[in-house]
Short mmCIF file of C-alpha atoms in Angstrom, two decimals:
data_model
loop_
_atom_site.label_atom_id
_atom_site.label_comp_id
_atom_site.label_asym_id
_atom_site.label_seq_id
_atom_site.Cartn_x
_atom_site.Cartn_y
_atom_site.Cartn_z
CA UNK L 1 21.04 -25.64 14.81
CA UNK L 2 18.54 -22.93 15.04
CA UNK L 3 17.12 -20.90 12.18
CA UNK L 4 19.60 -17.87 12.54
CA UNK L 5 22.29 -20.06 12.42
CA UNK L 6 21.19 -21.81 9.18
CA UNK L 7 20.74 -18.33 7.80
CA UNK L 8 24.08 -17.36 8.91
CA UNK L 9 26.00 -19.88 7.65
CA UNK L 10 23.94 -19.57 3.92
CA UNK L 11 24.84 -16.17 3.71
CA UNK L 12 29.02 -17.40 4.71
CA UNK L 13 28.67 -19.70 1.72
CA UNK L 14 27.18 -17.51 -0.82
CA UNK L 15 29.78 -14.67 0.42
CA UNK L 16 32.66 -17.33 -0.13
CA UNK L 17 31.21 -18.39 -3.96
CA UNK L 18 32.43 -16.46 -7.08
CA UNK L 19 29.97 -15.14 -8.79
CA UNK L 20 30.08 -16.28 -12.94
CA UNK L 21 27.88 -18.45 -14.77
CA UNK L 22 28.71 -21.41 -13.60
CA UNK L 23 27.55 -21.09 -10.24
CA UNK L 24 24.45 -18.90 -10.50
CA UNK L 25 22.36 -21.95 -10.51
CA UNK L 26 23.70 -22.77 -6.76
CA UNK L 27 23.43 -19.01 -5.38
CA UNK L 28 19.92 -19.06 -6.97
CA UNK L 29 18.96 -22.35 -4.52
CA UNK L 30 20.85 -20.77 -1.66
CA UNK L 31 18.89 -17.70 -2.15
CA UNK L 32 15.63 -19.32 -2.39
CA UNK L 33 16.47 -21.21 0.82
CA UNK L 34 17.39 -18.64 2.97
CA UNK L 35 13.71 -17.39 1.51
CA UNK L 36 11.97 -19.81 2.83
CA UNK L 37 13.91 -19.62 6.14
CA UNK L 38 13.42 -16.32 6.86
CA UNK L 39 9.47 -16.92 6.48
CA UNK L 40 9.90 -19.51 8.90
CA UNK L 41 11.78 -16.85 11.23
CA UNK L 42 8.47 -14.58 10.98
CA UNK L 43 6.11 -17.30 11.32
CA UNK L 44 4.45 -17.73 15.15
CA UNK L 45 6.37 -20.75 17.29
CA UNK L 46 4.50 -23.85 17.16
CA UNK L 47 1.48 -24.07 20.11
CA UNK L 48 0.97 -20.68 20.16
CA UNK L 49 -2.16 -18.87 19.35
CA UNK L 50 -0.04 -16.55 16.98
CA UNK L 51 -1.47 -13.66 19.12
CA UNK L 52 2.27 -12.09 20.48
CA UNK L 53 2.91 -8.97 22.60
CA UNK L 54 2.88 -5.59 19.80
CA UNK L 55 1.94 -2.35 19.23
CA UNK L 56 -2.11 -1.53 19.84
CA UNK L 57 -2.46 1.52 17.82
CA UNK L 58 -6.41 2.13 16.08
CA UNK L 59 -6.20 3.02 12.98
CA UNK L 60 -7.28 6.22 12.47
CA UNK L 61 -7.85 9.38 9.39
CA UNK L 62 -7.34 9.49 6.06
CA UNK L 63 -3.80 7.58 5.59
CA UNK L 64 -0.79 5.76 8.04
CA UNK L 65 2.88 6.98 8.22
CA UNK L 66 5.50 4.93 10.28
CA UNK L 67 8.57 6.82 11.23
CA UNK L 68 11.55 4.07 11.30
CA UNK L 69 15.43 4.98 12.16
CA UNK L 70 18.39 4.47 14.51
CA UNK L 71 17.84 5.70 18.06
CA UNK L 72 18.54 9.38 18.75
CA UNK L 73 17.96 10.51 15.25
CA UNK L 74 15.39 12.86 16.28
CA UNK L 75 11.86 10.87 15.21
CA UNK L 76 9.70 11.55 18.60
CA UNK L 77 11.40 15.57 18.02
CA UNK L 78 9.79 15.32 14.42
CA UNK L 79 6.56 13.98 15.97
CA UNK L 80 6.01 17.19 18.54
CA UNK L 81 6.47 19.41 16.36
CA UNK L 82 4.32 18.84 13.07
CA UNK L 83 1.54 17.11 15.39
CA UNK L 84 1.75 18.61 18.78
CA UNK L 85 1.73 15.26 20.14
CA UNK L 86 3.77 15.13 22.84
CA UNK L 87 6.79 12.17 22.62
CA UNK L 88 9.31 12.13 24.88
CA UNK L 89 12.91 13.56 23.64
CA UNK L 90 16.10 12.78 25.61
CA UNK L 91 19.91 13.09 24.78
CA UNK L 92 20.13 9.26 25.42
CA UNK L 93 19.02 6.18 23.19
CA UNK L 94 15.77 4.39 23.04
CA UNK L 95 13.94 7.15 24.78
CA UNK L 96 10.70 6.01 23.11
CA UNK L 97 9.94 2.41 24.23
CA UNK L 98 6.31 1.98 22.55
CA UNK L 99 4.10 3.38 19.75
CA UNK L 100 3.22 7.04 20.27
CA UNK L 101 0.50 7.81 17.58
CA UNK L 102 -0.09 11.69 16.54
CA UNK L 103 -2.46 13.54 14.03
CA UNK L 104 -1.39 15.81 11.35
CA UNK L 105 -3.91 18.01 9.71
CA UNK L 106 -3.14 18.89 6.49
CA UNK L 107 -5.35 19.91 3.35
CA UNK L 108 -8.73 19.09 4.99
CA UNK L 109 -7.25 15.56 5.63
CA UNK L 110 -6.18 13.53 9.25
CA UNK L 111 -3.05 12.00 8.76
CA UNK L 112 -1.89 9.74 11.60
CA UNK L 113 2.08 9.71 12.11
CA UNK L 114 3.20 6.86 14.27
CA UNK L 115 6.68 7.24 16.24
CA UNK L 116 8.42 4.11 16.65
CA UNK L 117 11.01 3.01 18.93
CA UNK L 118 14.29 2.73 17.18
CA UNK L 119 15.46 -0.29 15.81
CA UNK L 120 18.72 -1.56 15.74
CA UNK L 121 21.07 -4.18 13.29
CA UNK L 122 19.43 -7.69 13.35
CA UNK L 123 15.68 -6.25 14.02
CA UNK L 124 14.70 -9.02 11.94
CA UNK L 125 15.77 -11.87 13.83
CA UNK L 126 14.14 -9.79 16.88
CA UNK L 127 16.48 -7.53 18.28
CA UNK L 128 15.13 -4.81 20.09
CA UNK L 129 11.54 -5.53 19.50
CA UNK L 130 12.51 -5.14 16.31
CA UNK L 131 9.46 -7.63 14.75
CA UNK L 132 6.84 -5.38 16.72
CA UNK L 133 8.21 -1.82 14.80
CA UNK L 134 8.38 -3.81 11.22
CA UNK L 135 4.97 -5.45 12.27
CA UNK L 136 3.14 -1.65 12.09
CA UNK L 137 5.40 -0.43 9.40
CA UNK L 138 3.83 -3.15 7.38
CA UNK L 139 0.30 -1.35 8.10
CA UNK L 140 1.05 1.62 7.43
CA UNK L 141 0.52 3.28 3.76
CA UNK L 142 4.30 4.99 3.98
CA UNK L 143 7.26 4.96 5.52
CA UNK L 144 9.38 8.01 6.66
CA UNK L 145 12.97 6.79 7.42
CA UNK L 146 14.45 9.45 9.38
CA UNK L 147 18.42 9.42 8.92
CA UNK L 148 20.63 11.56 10.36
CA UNK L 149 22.42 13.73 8.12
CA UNK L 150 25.75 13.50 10.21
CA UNK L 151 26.51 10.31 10.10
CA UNK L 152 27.74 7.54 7.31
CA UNK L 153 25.04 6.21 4.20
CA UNK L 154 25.53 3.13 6.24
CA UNK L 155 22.51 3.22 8.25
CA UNK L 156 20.32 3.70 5.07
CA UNK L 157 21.54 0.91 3.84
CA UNK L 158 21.41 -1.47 7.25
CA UNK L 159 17.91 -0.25 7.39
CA UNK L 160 16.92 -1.28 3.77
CA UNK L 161 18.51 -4.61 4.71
CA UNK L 162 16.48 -5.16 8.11
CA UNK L 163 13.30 -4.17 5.86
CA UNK L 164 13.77 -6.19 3.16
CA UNK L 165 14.57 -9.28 5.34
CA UNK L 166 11.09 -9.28 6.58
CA UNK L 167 9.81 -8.73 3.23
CA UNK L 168 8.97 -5.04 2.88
CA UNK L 169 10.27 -3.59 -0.65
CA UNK L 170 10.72 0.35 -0.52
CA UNK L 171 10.04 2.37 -3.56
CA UNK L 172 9.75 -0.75 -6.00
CA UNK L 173 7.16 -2.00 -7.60
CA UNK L 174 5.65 -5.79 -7.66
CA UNK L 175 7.97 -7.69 -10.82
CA UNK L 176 5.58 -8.42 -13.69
CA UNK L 177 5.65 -12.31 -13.50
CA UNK L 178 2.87 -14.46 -13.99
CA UNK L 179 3.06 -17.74 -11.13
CA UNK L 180 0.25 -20.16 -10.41
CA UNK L 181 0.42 -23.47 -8.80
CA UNK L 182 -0.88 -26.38 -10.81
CA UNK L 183 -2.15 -29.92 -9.84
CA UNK L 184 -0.56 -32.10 -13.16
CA UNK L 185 1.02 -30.77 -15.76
CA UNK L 186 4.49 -29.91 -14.98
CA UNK L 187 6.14 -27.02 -15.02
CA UNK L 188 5.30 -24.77 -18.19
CA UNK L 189 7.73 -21.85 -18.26
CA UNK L 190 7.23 -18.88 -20.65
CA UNK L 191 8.64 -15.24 -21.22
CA UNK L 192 7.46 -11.77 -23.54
CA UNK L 193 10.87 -10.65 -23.52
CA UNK L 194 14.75 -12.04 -23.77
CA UNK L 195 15.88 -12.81 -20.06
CA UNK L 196 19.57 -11.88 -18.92
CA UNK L 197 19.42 -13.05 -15.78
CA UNK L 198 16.75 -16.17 -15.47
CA UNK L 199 16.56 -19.38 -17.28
CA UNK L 200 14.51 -22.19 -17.52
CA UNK L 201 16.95 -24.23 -15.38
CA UNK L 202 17.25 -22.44 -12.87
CA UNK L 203 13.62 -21.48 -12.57
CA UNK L 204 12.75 -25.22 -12.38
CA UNK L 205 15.75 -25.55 -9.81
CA UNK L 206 13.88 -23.07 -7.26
CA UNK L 207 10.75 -24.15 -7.82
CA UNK L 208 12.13 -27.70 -6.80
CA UNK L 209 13.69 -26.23 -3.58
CA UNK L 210 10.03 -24.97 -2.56
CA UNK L 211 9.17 -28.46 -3.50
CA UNK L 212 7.10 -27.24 -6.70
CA UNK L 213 6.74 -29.54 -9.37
CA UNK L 214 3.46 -28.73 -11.18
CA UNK L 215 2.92 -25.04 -12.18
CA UNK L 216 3.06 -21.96 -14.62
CA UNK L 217 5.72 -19.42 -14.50
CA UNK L 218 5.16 -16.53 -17.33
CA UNK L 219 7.75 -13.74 -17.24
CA UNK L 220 6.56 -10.07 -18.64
CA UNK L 221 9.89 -8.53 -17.98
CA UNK L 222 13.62 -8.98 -17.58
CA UNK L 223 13.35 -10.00 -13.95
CA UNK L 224 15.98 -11.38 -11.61
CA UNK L 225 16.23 -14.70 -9.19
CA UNK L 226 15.42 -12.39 -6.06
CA UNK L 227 12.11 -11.09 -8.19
CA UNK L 228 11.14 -15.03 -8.83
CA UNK L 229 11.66 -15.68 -5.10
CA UNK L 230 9.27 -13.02 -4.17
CA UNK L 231 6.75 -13.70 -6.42
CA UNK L 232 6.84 -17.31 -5.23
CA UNK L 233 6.34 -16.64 -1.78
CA UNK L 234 3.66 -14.14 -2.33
CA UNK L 235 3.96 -12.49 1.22
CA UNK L 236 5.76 -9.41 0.20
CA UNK L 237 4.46 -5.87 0.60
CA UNK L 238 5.62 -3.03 -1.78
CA UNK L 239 5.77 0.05 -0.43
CA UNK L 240 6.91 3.91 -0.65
CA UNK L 241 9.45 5.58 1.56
CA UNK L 242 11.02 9.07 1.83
CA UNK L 243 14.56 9.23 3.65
CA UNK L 244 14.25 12.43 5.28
CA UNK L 245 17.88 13.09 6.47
CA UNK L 246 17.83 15.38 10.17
CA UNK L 247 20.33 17.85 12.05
CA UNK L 248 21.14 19.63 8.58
CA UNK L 249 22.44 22.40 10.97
CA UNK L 250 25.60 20.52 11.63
CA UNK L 251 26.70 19.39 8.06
CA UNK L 252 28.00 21.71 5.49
CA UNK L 253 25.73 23.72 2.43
CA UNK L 254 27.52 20.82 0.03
CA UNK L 255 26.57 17.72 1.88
CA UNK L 256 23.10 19.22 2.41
CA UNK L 257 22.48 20.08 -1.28
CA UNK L 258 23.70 16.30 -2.57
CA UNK L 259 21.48 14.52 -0.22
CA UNK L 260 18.29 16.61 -1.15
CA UNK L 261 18.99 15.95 -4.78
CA UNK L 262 18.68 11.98 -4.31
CA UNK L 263 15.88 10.78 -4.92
CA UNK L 264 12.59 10.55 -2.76
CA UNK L 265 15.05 12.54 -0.27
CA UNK L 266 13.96 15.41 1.66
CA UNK L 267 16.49 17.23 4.61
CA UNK L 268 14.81 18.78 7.33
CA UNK L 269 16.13 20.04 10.42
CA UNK L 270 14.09 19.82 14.13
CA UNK L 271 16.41 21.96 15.97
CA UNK L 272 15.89 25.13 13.38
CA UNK L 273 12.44 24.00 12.12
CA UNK L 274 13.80 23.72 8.93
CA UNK L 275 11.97 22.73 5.54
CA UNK L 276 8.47 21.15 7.60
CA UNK L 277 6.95 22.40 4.66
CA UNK L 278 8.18 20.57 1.43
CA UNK L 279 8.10 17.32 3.99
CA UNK L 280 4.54 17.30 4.78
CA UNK L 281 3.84 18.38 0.67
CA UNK L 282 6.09 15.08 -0.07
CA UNK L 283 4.13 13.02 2.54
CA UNK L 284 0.94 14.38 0.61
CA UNK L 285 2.18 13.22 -2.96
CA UNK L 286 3.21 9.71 -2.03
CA UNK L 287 -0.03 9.43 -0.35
CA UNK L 288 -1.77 10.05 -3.72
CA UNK L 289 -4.82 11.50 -1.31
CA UNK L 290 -7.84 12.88 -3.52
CA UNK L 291 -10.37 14.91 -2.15
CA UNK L 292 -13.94 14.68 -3.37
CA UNK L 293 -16.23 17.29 -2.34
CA UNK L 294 -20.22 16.84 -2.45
CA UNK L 295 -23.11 19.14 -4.20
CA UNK L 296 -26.27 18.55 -2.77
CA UNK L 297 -29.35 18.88 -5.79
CA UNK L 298 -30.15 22.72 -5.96
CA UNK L 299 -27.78 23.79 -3.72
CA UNK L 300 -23.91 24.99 -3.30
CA UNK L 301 -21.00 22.29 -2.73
CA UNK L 302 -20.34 21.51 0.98
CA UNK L 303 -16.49 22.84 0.93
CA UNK L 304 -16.02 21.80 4.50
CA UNK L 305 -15.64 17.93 4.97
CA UNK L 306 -14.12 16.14 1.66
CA UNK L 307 -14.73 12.85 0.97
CA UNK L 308 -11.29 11.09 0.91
CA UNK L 309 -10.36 8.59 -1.42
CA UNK L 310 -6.76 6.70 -2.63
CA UNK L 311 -5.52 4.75 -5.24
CA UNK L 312 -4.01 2.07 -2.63
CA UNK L 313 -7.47 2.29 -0.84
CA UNK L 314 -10.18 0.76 -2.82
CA UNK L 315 -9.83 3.50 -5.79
CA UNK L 316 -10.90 6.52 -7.34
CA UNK L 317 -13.43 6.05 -9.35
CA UNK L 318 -17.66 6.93 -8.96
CA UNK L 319 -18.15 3.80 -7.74
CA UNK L 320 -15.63 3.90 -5.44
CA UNK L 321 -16.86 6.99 -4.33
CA UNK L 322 -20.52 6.24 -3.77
CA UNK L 323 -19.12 2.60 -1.82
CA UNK L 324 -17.43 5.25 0.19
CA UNK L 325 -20.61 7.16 1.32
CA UNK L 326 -22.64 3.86 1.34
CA UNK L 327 -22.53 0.48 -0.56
CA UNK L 328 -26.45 0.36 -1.22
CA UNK L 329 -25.91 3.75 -3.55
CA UNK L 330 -24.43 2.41 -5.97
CA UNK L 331 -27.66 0.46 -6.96
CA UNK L 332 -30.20 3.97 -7.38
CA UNK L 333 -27.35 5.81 -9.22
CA UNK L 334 -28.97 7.13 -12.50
CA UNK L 335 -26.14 8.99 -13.21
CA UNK L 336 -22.98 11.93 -11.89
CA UNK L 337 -22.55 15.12 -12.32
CA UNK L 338 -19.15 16.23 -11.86
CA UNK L 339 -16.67 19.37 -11.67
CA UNK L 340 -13.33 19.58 -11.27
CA UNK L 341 -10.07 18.69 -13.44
CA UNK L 342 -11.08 15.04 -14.24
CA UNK L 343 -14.42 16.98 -16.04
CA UNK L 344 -13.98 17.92 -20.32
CA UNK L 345 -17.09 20.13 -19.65
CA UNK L 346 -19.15 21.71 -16.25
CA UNK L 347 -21.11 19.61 -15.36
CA UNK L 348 -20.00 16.58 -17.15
CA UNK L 349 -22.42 13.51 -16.90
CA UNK L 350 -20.66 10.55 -15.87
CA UNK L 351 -20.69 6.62 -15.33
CA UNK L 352 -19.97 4.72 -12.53
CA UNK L 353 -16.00 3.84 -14.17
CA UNK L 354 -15.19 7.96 -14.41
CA UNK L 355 -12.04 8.42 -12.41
CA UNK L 356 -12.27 11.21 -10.42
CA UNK L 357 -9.53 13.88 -9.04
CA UNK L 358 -8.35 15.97 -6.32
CA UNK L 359 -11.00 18.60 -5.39
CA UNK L 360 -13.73 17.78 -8.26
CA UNK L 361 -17.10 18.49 -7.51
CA UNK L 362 -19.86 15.82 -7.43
CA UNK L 363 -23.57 15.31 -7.62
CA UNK L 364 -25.13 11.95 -7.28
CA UNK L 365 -28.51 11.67 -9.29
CA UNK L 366 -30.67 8.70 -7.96
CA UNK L 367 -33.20 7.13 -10.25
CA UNK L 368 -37.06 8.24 -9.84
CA UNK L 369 -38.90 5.38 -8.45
CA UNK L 370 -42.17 4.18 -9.87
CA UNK L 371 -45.13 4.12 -8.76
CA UNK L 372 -46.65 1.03 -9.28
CA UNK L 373 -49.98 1.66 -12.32
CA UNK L 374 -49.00 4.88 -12.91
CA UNK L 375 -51.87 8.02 -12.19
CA UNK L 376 -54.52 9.23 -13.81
CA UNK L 377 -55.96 8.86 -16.84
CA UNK L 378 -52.27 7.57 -18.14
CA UNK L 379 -52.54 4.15 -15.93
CA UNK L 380 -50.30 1.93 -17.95
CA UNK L 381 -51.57 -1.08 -15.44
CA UNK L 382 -55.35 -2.27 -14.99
CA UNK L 383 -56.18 -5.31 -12.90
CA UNK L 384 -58.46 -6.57 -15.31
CA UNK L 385 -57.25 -10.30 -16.25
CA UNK L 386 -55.70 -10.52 -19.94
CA UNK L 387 -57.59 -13.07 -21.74
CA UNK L 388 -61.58 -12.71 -21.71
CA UNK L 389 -60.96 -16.46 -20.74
CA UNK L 390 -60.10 -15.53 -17.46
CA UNK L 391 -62.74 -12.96 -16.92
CA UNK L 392 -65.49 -13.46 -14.40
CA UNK L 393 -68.97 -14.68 -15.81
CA UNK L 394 -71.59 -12.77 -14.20
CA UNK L 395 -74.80 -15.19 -12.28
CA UNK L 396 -77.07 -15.38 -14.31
CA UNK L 397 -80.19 -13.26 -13.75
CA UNK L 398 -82.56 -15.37 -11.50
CA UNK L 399 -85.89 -15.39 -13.06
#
């Protein structure tokens, strides 16, 4: 029996158990071994170099975005038009066959858009190069999951499914539990908080399924079984999404205003070149981009090319600033001078730890180095030995 099968037949056994307390212990070691299966699904065959056929797109600018939907929903139209990237559009499905990458310019920043083919119901067991699509989603910083507007919530929710298979989390973030493998010991289990939904039972039953028996498990909030499961296999990857739902012409004013009040929802429409705007101002807050612009000592601040910086890359802070620009600055930093909305005061002196924000103003002061034994009459150094000891002794005079 292959591993789809195993997972298959799991899932027809958990769907035929009733759900009370007495048999949350056994859907908690189902779940945790349909886990470990799917990992096994992702993992390269055996003999293989690992290396399989996929996308080859360089990264490139200031932040990623992966477009993910159905065929024919209108991703490679979305792709023309806000990057002038040509992708080609057709009336039938899977029109795009590979990764088409495109560059939108927006605030002084490069943001590369990535349109990829659509995927289809069981992507994660490898339908319809399914792997290769979640394989760059995974690398990129957020994912735009175009919808179309016309048809059922269904295919939000098949697509959340197919994502979360392969262990990509939209819009959550990582569940505050504390796990680290031991060698002796046992299992210590601990928690800050009542739990409603995990006990110590069943923690040490899932542990045993991933053949665990030495380790400590500290729980910071009221998390759940699927929670524990991720944190044990440690391969996840939280990230944001936007739904933006399409072809908003063809639905009524009703429809249209309930799906743009969900949230992280945006409707757009390609065929009217509808709301472009408030999408590429959402793409620009999820991003959490900050631009950093330089002052050069004595002269005006170079408003031209920002220095780019993000909380998911590396940081916002001085230091990650000047590691930005070079990582041998850091060392000859005396001190900052900064303007902008993270400042109390113009200029404000500041450390290396000052977090910085979108469109301050900085100027790096290096320290002065020394020369060595000073100048002039104020020569801190002489090279004349320390104890009269050590002093040369003149020859005596010859007579």
């Amino acid at each position: 029996m292959g591993i789809i099968e195993k997972i298959k037949e799991i899932e027809a056994e958990m769907a035929r158990t009733q759900k009370n307390k007495a048999t949350e212990y056994h859907l908690g070691q189902l779940k945790a071994k349909i886990a470990k299966l799917r990992t096994q699904l992702l993992e390269p065959p055996k003999g293989s170099s690992g290396a399989g056929e996929g996308f080859e797109v360089t990264k490139y600018g200031h932040g990623r975005v992966a477009l993910i939907g159905f065929p024919s929903v209108g991703k490679s139209t979305l792709l023309t038009m806000l990057t002038g990237t040509h992708s080609e559009a057709a009336s039938y499905e899977f029109t795009t066959l590979t990764c088409i990458p495109g560059i939108v310019h927006y605030n002084d920043t490069k943001i590369q858009l990535l349109d990829l083919p659509g995927i289809i119901e069981g992507a994660s067991e490898g339908k319809g190069r399914g792997r290769q699509v979640i394989a760059v989603a995974k690398s990129s910083d957020i994912v735009l999951m175009v919808l179309d507007a016309s048809k059922s919530e269904g295919h939000r929710q098949i697509l959340t499914k197919e994502l979360e298979a392969v262990g990509l989390r939209l819009n959550k973030k990582p569940p505050q539990i504390y796990f680290k493998k031991k060698k002796t010991g046992g299992i210590s289990f601990n928690s800050t908080m009542p739990l409603t939904h995990v006990d110590e039972k069943l923690c040490y039953q899932i542990l045993h399924e991933y053949k665990i028996h030495n380790a400590e498990v500290l729980f910071r909030e009221d998390a759940t079984v699927d929670d524990l499961i991720d944190v044990i296999e440690g391969n996840r990857k939280y990230m944001k999404c936007i739904y933006v739902y399409n072809k908003i012409d063809v639905i009524g004013i009703d429809d249209v205003d309930r799906l743009a009040r969900q949230p992280n929802s945006v409707v757009i429409s390609c065929n009217l070149k509808l709301n472009f705007d408030r999408l590429l101002s959402k793409i620009w807050e999820e991003m959490g981009l900050v631009r950093i612009y330089t002052k050069p000592q004595g002269q005006q601040p170079d408003f031209t090319d920002p220095v780019v910086l993000s909380t998911d890359r590396g940081g916002c802070s001085v230091e990650d600033f000047c590691n930005h620009i070079h990582r041998s600055l850091v060392k000859d930093v005396k001190y900052v001078l900064a303007w902008g909305t993270s400042a109390r005061h113009y200029p404000q002196h500041c450390g290396l730890g000052h977090v910085l924000q979108d469109e301050d103003v900085v100027q790096i002061v290096k320290k002065k180095e020394r020369e060595d034994g000073g100048r002039g009459r104020f020569k801190s150094h002489s090279n004349a030995p320390s104890r009269i000891s050590d002093r040369e002794k003149k020859a005596p005079l010859k007579t």
